[in-house]
Each structure stands twice: as C-alpha cells, then as structure tokens.
Tab-separated table of C-alpha atoms in Angstrom:
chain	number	residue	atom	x	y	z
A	1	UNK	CA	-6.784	13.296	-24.054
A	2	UNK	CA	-7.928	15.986	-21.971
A	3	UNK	CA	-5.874	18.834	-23.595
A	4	UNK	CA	-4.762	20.316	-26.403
A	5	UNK	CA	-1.179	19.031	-25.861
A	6	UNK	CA	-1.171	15.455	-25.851
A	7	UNK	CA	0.708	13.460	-22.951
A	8	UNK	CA	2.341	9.898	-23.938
A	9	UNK	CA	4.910	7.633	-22.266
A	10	UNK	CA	6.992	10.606	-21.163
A	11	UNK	CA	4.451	12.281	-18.799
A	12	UNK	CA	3.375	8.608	-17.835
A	13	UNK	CA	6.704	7.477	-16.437
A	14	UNK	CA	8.017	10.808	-15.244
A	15	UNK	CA	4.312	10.163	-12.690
A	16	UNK	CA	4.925	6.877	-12.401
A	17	UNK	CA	8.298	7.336	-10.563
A	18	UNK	CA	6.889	10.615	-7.896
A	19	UNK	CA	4.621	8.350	-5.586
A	20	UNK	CA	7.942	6.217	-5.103
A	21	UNK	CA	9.243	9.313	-2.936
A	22	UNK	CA	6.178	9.002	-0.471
A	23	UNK	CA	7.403	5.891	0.332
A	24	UNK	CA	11.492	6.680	0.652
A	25	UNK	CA	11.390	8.187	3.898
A	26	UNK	CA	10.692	4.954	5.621
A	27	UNK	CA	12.435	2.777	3.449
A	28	UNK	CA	15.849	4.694	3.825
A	29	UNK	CA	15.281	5.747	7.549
A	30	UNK	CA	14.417	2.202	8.442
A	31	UNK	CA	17.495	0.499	8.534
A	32	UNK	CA	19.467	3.106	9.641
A	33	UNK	CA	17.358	4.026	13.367
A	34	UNK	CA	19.437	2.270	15.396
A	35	UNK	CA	22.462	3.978	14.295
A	36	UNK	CA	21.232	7.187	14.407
A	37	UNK	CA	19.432	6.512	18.028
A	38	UNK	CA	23.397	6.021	19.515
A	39	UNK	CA	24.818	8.843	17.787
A	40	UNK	CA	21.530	11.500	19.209
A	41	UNK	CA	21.360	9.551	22.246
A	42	UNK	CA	23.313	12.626	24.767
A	43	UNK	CA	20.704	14.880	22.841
A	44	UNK	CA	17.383	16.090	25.397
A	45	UNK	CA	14.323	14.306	24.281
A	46	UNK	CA	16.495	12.038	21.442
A	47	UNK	CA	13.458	9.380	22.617
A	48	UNK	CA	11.395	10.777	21.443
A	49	UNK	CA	12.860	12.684	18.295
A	50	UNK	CA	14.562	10.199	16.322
A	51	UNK	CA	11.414	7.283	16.027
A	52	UNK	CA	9.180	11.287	14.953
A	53	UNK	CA	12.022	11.642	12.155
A	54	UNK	CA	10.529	8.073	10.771
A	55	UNK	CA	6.618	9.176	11.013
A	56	UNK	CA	6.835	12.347	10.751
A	57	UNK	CA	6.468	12.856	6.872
A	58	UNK	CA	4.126	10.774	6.576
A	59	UNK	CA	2.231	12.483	9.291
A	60	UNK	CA	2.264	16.049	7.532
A	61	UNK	CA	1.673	14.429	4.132
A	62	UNK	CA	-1.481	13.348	5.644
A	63	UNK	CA	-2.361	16.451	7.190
A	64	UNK	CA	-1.591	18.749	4.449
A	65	UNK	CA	-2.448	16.998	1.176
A	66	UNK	CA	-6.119	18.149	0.585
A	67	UNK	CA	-4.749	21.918	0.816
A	68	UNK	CA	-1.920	20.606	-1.420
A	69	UNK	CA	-4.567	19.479	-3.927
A	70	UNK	CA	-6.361	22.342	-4.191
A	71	UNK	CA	-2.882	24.268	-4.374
A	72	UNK	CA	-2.363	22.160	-7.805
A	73	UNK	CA	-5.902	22.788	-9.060
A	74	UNK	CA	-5.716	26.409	-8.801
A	75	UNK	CA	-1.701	27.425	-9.475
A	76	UNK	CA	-1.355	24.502	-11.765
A	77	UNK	CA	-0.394	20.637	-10.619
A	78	UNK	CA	3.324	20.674	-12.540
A	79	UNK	CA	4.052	23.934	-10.918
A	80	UNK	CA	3.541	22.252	-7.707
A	81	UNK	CA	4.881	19.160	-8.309
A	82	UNK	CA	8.526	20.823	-9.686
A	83	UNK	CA	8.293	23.172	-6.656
A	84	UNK	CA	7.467	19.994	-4.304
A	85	UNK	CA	10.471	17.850	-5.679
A	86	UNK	CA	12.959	20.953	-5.404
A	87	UNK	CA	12.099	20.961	-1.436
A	88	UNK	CA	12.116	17.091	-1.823
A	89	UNK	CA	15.216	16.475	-2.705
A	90	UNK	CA	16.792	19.578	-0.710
A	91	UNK	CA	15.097	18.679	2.658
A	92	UNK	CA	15.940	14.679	2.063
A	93	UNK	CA	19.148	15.242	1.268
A	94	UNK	CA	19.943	17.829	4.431
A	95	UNK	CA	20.959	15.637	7.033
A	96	UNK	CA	24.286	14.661	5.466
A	97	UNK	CA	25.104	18.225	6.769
A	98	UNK	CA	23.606	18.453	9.859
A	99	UNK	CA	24.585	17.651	13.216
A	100	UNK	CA	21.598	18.571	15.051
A	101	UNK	CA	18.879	16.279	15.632
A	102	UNK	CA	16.729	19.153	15.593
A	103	UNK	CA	17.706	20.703	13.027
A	104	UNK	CA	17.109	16.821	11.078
A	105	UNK	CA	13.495	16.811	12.490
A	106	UNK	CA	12.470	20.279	10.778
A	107	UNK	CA	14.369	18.806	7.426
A	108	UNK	CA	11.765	15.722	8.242
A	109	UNK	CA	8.836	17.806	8.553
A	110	UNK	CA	9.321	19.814	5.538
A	111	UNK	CA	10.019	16.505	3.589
A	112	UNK	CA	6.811	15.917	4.138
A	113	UNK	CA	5.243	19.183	3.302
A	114	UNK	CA	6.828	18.135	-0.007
A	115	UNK	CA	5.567	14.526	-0.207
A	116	UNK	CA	2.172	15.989	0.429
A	117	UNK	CA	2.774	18.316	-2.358
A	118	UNK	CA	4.332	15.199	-4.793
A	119	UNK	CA	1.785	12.558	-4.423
A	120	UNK	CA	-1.601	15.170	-4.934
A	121	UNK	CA	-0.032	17.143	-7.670
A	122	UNK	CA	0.817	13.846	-9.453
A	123	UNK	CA	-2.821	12.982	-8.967
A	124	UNK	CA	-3.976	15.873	-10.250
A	125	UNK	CA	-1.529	15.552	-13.772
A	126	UNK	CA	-2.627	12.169	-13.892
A	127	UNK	CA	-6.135	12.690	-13.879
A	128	UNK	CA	-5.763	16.056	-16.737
A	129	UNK	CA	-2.847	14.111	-19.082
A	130	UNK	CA	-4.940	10.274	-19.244
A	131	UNK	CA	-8.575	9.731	-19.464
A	132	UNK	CA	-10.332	6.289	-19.423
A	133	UNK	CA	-8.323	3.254	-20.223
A	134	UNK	CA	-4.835	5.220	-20.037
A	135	UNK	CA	-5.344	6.757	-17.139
A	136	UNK	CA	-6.037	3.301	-15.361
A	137	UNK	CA	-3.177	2.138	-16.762
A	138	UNK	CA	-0.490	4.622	-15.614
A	139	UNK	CA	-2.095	4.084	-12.356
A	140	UNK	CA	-2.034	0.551	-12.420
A	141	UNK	CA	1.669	0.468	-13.674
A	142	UNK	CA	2.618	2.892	-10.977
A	143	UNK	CA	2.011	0.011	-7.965
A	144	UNK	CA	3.575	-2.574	-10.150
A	145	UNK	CA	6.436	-0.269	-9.918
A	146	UNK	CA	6.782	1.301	-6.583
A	147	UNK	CA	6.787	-2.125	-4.686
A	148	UNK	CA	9.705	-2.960	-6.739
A	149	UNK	CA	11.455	0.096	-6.783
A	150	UNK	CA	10.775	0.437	-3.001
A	151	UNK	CA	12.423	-3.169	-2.217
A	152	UNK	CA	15.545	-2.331	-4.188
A	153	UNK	CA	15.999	1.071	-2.482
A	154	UNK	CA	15.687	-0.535	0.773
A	155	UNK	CA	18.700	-3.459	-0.335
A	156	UNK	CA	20.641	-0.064	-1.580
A	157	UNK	CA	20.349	1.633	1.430
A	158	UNK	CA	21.295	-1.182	3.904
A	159	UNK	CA	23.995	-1.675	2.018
A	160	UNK	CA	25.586	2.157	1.688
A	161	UNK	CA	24.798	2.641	4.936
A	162	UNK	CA	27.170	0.024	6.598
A	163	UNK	CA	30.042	2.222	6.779
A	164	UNK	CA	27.789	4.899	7.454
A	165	UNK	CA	24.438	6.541	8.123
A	166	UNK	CA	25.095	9.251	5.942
A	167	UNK	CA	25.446	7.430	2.620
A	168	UNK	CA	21.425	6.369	2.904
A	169	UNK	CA	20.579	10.108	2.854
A	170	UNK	CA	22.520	9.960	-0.300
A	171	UNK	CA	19.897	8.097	-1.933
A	172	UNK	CA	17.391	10.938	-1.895
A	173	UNK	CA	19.386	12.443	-4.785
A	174	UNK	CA	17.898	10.392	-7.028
A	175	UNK	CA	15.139	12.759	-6.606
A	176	UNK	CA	16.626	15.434	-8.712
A	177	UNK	CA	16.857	13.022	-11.588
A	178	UNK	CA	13.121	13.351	-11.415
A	179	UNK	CA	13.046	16.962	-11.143
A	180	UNK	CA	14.999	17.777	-14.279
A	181	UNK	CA	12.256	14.667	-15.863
A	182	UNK	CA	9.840	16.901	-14.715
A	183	UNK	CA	10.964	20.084	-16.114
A	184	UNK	CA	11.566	18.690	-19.704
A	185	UNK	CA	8.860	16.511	-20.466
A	186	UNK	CA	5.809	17.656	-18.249
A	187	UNK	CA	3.231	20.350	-19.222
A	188	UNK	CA	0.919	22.763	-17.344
A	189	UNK	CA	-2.268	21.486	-19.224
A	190	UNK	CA	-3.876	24.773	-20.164
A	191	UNK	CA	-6.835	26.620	-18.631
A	192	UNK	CA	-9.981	26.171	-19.863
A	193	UNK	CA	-12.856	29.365	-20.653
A	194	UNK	CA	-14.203	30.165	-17.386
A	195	UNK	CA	-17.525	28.664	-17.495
A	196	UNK	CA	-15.920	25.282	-17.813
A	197	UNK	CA	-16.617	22.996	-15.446
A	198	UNK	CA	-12.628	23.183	-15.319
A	199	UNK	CA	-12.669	26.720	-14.806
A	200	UNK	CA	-9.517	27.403	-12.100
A	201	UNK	CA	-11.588	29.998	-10.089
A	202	UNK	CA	-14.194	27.993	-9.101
A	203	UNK	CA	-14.898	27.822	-5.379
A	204	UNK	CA	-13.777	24.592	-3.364
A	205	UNK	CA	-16.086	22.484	-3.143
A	206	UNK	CA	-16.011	19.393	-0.728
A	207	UNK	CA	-17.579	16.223	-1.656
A	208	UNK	CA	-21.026	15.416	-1.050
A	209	UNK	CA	-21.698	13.176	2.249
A	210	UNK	CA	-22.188	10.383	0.913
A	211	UNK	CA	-19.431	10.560	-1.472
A	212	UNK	CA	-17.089	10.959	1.714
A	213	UNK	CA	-18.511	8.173	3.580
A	214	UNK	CA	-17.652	6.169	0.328
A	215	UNK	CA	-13.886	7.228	-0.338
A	216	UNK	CA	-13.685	6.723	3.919
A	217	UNK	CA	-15.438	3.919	3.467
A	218	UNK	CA	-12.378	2.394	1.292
A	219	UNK	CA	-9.526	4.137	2.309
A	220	UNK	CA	-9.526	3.448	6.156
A	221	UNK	CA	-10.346	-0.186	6.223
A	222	UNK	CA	-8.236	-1.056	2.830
A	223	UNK	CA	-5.601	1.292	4.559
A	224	UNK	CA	-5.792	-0.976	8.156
A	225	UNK	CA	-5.770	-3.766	6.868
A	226	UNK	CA	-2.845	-3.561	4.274
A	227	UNK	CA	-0.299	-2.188	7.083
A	228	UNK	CA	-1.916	-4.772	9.608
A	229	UNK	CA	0.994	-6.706	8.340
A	230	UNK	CA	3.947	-4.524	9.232
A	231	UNK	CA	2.441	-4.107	12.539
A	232	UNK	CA	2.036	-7.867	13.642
A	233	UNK	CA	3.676	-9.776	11.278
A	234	UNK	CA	6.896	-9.914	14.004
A	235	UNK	CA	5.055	-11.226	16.993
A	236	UNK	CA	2.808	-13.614	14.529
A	237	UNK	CA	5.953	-15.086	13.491
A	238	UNK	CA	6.761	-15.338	17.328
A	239	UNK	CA	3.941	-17.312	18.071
A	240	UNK	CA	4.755	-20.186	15.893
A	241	UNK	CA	8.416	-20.024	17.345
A	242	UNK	CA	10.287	-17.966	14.454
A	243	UNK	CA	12.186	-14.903	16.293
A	244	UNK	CA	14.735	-13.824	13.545
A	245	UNK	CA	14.154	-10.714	12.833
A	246	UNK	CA	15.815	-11.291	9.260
A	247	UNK	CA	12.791	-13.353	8.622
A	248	UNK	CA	10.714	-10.960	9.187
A	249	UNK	CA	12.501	-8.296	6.827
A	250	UNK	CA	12.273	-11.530	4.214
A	251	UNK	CA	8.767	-12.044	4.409
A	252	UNK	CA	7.927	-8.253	4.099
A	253	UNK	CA	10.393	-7.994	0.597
A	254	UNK	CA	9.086	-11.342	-0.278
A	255	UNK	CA	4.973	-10.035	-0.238
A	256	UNK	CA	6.005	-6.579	-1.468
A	257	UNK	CA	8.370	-7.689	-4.698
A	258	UNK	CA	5.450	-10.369	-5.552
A	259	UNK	CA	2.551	-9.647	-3.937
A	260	UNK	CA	1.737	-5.820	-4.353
A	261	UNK	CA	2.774	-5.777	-8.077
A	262	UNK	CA	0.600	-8.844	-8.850
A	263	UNK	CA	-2.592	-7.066	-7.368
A	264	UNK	CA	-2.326	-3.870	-9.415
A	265	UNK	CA	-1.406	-5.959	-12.507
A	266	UNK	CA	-4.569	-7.994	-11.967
A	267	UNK	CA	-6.522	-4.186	-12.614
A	268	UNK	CA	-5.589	-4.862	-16.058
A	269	UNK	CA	-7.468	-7.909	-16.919
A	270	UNK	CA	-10.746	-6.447	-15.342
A	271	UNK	CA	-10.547	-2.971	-16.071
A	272	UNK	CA	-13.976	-3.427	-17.550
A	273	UNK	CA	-15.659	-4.912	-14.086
A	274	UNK	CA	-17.126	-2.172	-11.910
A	275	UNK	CA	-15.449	-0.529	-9.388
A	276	UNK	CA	-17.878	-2.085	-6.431
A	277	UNK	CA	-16.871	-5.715	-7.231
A	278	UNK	CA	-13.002	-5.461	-8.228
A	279	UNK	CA	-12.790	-3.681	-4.410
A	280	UNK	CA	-14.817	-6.447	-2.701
A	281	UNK	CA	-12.272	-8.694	-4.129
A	282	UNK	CA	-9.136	-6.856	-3.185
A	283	UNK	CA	-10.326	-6.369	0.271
A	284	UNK	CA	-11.807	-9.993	0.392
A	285	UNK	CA	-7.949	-11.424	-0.819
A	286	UNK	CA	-6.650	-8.504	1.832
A	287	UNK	CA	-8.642	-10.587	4.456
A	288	UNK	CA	-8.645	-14.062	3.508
A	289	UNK	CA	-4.752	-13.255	3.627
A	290	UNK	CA	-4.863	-12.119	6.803
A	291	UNK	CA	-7.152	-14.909	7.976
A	292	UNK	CA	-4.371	-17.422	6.668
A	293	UNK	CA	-1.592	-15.882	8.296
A	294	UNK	CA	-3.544	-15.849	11.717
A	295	UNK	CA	-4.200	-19.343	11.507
A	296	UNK	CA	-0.808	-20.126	10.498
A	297	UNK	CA	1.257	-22.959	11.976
A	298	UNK	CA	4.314	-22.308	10.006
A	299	UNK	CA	6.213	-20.355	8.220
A	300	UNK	CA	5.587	-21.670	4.344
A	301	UNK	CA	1.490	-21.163	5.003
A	302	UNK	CA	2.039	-17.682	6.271
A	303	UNK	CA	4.102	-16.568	3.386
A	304	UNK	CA	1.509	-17.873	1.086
A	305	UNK	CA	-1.004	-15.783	3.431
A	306	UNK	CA	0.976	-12.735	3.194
A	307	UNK	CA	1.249	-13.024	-0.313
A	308	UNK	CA	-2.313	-12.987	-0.672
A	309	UNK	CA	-2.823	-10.010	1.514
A	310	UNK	CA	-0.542	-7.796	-0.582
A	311	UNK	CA	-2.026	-8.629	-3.814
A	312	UNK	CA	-4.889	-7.320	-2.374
A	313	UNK	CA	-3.109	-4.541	-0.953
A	314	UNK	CA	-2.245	-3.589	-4.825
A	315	UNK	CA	-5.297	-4.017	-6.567
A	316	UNK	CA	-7.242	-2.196	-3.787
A	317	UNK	CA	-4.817	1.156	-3.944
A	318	UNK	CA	-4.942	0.850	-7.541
A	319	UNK	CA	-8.542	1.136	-8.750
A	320	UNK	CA	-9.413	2.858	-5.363
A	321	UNK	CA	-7.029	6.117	-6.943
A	322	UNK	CA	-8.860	5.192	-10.311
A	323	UNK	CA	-12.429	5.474	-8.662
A	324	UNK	CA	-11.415	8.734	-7.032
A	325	UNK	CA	-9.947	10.788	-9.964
A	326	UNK	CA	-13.343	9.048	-11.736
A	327	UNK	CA	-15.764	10.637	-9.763
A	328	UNK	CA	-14.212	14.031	-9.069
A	329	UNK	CA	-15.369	16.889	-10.627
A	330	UNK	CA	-12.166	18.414	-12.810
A	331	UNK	CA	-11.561	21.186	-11.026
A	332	UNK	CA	-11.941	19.204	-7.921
A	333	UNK	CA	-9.265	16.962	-8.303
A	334	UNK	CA	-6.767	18.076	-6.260
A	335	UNK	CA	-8.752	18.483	-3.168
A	336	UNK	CA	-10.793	14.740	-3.840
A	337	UNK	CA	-6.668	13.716	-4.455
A	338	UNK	CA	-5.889	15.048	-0.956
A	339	UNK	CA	-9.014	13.619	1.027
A	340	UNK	CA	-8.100	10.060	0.065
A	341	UNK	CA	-4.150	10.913	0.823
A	342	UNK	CA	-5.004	12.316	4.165
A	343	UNK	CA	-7.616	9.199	4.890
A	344	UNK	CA	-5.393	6.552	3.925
A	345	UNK	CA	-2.036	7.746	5.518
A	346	UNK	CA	-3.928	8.962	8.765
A	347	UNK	CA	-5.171	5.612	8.751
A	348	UNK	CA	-1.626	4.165	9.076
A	349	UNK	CA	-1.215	5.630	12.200
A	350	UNK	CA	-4.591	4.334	13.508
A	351	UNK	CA	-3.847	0.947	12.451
A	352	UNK	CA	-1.451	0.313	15.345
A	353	UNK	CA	-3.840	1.666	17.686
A	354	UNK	CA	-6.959	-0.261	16.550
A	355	UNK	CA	-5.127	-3.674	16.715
A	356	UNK	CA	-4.008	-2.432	20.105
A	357	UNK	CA	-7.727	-2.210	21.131
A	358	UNK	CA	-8.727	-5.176	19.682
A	359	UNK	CA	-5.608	-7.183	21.461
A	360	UNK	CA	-6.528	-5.428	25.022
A	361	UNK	CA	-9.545	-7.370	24.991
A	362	UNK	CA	-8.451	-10.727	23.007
A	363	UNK	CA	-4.995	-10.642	24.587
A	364	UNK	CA	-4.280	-12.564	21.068
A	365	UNK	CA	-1.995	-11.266	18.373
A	366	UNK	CA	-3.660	-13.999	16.104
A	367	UNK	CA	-7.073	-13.739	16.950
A	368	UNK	CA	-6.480	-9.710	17.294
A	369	UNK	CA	-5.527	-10.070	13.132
A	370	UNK	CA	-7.953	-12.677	12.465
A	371	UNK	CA	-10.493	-10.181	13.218
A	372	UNK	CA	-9.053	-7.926	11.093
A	373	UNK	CA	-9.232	-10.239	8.393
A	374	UNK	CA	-13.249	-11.030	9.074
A	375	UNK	CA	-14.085	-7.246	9.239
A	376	UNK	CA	-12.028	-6.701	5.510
A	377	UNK	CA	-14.639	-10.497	4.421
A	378	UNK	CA	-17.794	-8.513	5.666
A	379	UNK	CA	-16.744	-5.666	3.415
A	380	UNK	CA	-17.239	-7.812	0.328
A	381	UNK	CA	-21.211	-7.285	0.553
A	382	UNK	CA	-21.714	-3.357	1.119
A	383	UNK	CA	-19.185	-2.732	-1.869
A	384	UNK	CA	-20.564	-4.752	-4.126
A	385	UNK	CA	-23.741	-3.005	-3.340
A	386	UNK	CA	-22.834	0.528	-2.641
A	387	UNK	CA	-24.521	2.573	-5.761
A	388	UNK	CA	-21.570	4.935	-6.291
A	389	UNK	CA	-19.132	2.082	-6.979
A	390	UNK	CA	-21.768	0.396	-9.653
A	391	UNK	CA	-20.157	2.097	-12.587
A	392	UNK	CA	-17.560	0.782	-14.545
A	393	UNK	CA	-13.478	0.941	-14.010
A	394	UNK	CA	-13.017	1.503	-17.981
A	395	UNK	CA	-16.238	1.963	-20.651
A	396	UNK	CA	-16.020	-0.567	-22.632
C-alpha cells in the first residue's frame, strides 16, 4: 500500500460505485426529455435549454476536471470527493422542487461541477489507497460494474418516471448512500515529509509533450470511436430497414450489459501484457466492431458487431485509467486524472461533429462509420510501438 493506513474492500467499493454518478445524468435525463420538453415548452429559449440540461454536466465535468484534480492533490482527494457528492446529490436531486427551467439548468451545471469533482478525486484515492496489481483491479472491476449498474438505473428510471418526471430525479438519492460510504470507510491518506516526491506543495506541473500527445493520443480516438455508436447506431439500423426506436434502446442495453463488462474483465487475464499492445487490441476490437456493424445487412450481424465494439470500449477505458495513474508523478495525480477526464469527455462532444464531417463528404452513414472503424485498425501499429506504452500493466 501506499500509506500507513491500509485500504481493503471498503475503500475499493465505496470508488467503485462514484464514477457510476458521471454517467447518471444522461441515463436518468434520457428517457424523460420529451416530457420535460412539453411541460418548458411556453418557457423563452426552452429549445434550446432543455437538450443543454442533458450535456451540460458532462460539458463542465470536462472543462473543470484538471483544476478539480489538482484541488484533490493539494486539499486532499476524500475531502473533495465528500464535498463533491454533498453538491451531487443536492444539485441532482433539485429539480423535484423547481419549476423553473432556469433555475433546473444552473442545478445542471453545478451537477457537473460536482461530477468533475467525483470522478478526479476518485482517481486520485485510487491511485494513493492501491498500487500495482490492486489498483488495476479496482479499476478493472469498476467498468464491469458501471455498465451494469448504468443499464439497471436506466430500466428504474423509465419505469418511475411513467406517472411522472419527477420520480427519475428521485433516483439521484441514491447518491447520499454513497456519501455516508464515504464518510465512514474512506481516509485522507496522510502527507508525506516535504521533500517527498508526494510533497502537497509542490508546484503544478503539466505533463511533458510527449506524454500529452500520448494520453491525447488514446483518449480522443478510443473516446470517438466508443460513442460512434450512440451517435449512428439509429440511422445504421435505418439503412437495413429497422426503424423502431425500441430496437435501438435494445441494442445499446444489449452491448452495454455484455459488451463493456466483458472488455474490462478481459484486463484481468493480461494484466501482465504491456500497456502498448492490450490498447492496440481494444481499439483494434473497437474498430473491427465498428467495421462489422457498417457492413451489416441485418440486425443479428450488427449486434454481434456492436458487441465487439463495446468490449473494446471496456478494456480500452480500463487500462487507459491504469496507464495514466501509472505514469503520473504522485503528487501529479489529480491534474494527469483531470487531463484524460477533460480529453475523453470533450471528445464526446466532437464525436458527433467529426462523423458529421466525414458524412458531408461520403453522404454515407455506413461508409461515414466504416471509416471510423479503419482509423481505430491503423491505431493498432503506433501503440504497439509508442515507447511510453512499452512497460508493463502489472510487474510480474
């Protein structure tokens, strides 16, 4: 262990369940949109407000989690964390009370000031309670979990929310359950002397170039091309004559119960490979997946596809968070935490974009995502030879 005190299954699953939250926003708002678009509808600019209440957390959890980070390194990651899932559940939970739409959009945006606080500060206790093997591990068993938890969240919350809206904001109180976790079973690891390398004083220091061209290097393309599929799975499904939009919402539950959790429990069984060729297989299964459902004629094949994609999906996020904690400095967690939380969310809002550009010119959903899937192939080579990624996931 890394301290004194000695973190066990506790800690673990108390971190396990706080990445789940960065997800909850759109899993509870999604079902519920077109309900809440009639009721704002008379408001000015509802348009526009209500699809913002959706992205909006995500947006400011991608903006502000490298100052978040460094926020945990230097006042202490559980003090963040319990401060971060107060406002969580506080924030989530305010628009059972409120009538205004704008007043619901400021509860949005400060839900995710706390997401942004939630995932880094997790990170960061992650990365100070585990070392080696364990540490993988509780990152590997977190994105078994949150696919899981995520899909039965999302059945909960279309089901409360048929009588109405309200009840889904509900959910968010399971939040505090995790705050009262995190009170009575984490620890603020202590401080180290000051002339370790730990040492909370020590100036913030951004990676090196080419250890930001790396961590980019991952997180943008892994991050297009896992929400490629949320983005075009609809009109892919179109094209070979399926228009339901219940199959779409099957398919997604379908690759997220089965295919996510499979990828990160793959990490497991080649912990000991190194980091440059376990992430040129994720992203190659990410694109061969994505090449498959392009090609698709029916519905069976591009299940099988999307499978594929999300396994990849898994094991990339998994030993992509394990290759960042691994190469960060200790007292440089936080802020290495928050660069790859504000590349791979920002990325989610470029991925709609970038299949935009490609389809202006292809006029093609299927060859538009086929490309996608090529570029993710032709990643294989560079990180399999990229020196930063040559060392090992777990010494053996």
């Amino acid at each position: 262990m890394n301290n004194p005190q000695q973190a066990g299954t506790k800690q673990g699953l108390v971190l396990m369940l706080v990445p789940l939250f960065a997800m909850l926003g759109a899993v509870l708002l999604a079902p519920i949109m077109g309900v809440m678009f009639k009721q704002f509808a008379g408001q000015p600019y509802a348009e526009i407000l209500v699809p913002l209440l959706l992205t909006a957390p995500a947006l400011m959890l991608a903006l502000l989690s490298p100052f978040a980070g460094v926020l945990a390194n230097r006042v202490g990651g559980k003090k963040v964390l319990v401060f971060s899932l107060a406002l969580y559940g506080v924030m989530g939970a305010a628009p059972m009370f409120l009538d205004s739409l704008y007043a619901i959009f400021f509860s949005r945006i400060l839900v995710g000031v706390a997401e942004a606080g939630l995932v880094t500060a997790a990170m960061v206790l992650i990365s100070q309670y585990f070392s080696g093997d364990e540490r993988q591990k509780w990152i590997a068993y977190q994105n078994v979990a949150l696919p899981l938890l995520g899909a039965l969240l999302m059945g909960l919350a279309g089901y409360v929310s048929v009588s109405d809206w309200h009840n889904t904001i509900a959910v968010y109180g399971f939040s505090f359950f995790v705050f009262i976790a995190a009170i009575l079973f984490l620890f603020e690891p202590k401080k180290q002397s000051s002339n370790s390398e730990s040492a909370p004083k020590e100036k913030v220091k951004f990676p090196p170039l080419k250890t930001m061209l790396v961590i980019a290097g991952i997180a943008i393309p892994g991050s297009i091309a896992f929400y490629t599929v949320p983005v075009k799975l609809a009109f892919l499904l179109q094209d070979i004559g399926e228009t339901s939009p219940a199959a779409v919402g099957t398919m997604l539950a379908f690759g997220l119960i089965l295919g996510s959790p499979t990828g990160a429990f793959l990490s497991r069984f080649i912990k000991t490979w190194s980091f440059g060729k376990v992430l040129s297989i994720a992203m190659a299964l990410m694109g061969v997946g994505l090449i498959m459902m392009a090609l698709a004629t029916d519905k069976t094949l591009m299940t099988v596809g999307l499978v594929v994609q999300q396994a990849g999906g898994g094991l990339m996020l998994t030993i992509a968070i394990t290759f960042v904690l691994a190469i960060a400095p200790a007292a440089q967690r936080g802020l290495y935490s928050g660069i790859w939380w504000f590349l791979y969310t920002i990325s989610n809002f470029i991925t709609p974009l970038f299949i935009a550009g490609i389809f202006y010119f292809t006029q093609s959903t299927q060859t538009a995502v086929l490309i996608v899937g090529i570029l993710c192939v032709a990643l294989f080579a560079w990180l399999m030879s990229a020196k930063l990624l040559k060392a090992p996931i777990v010494a053996q």
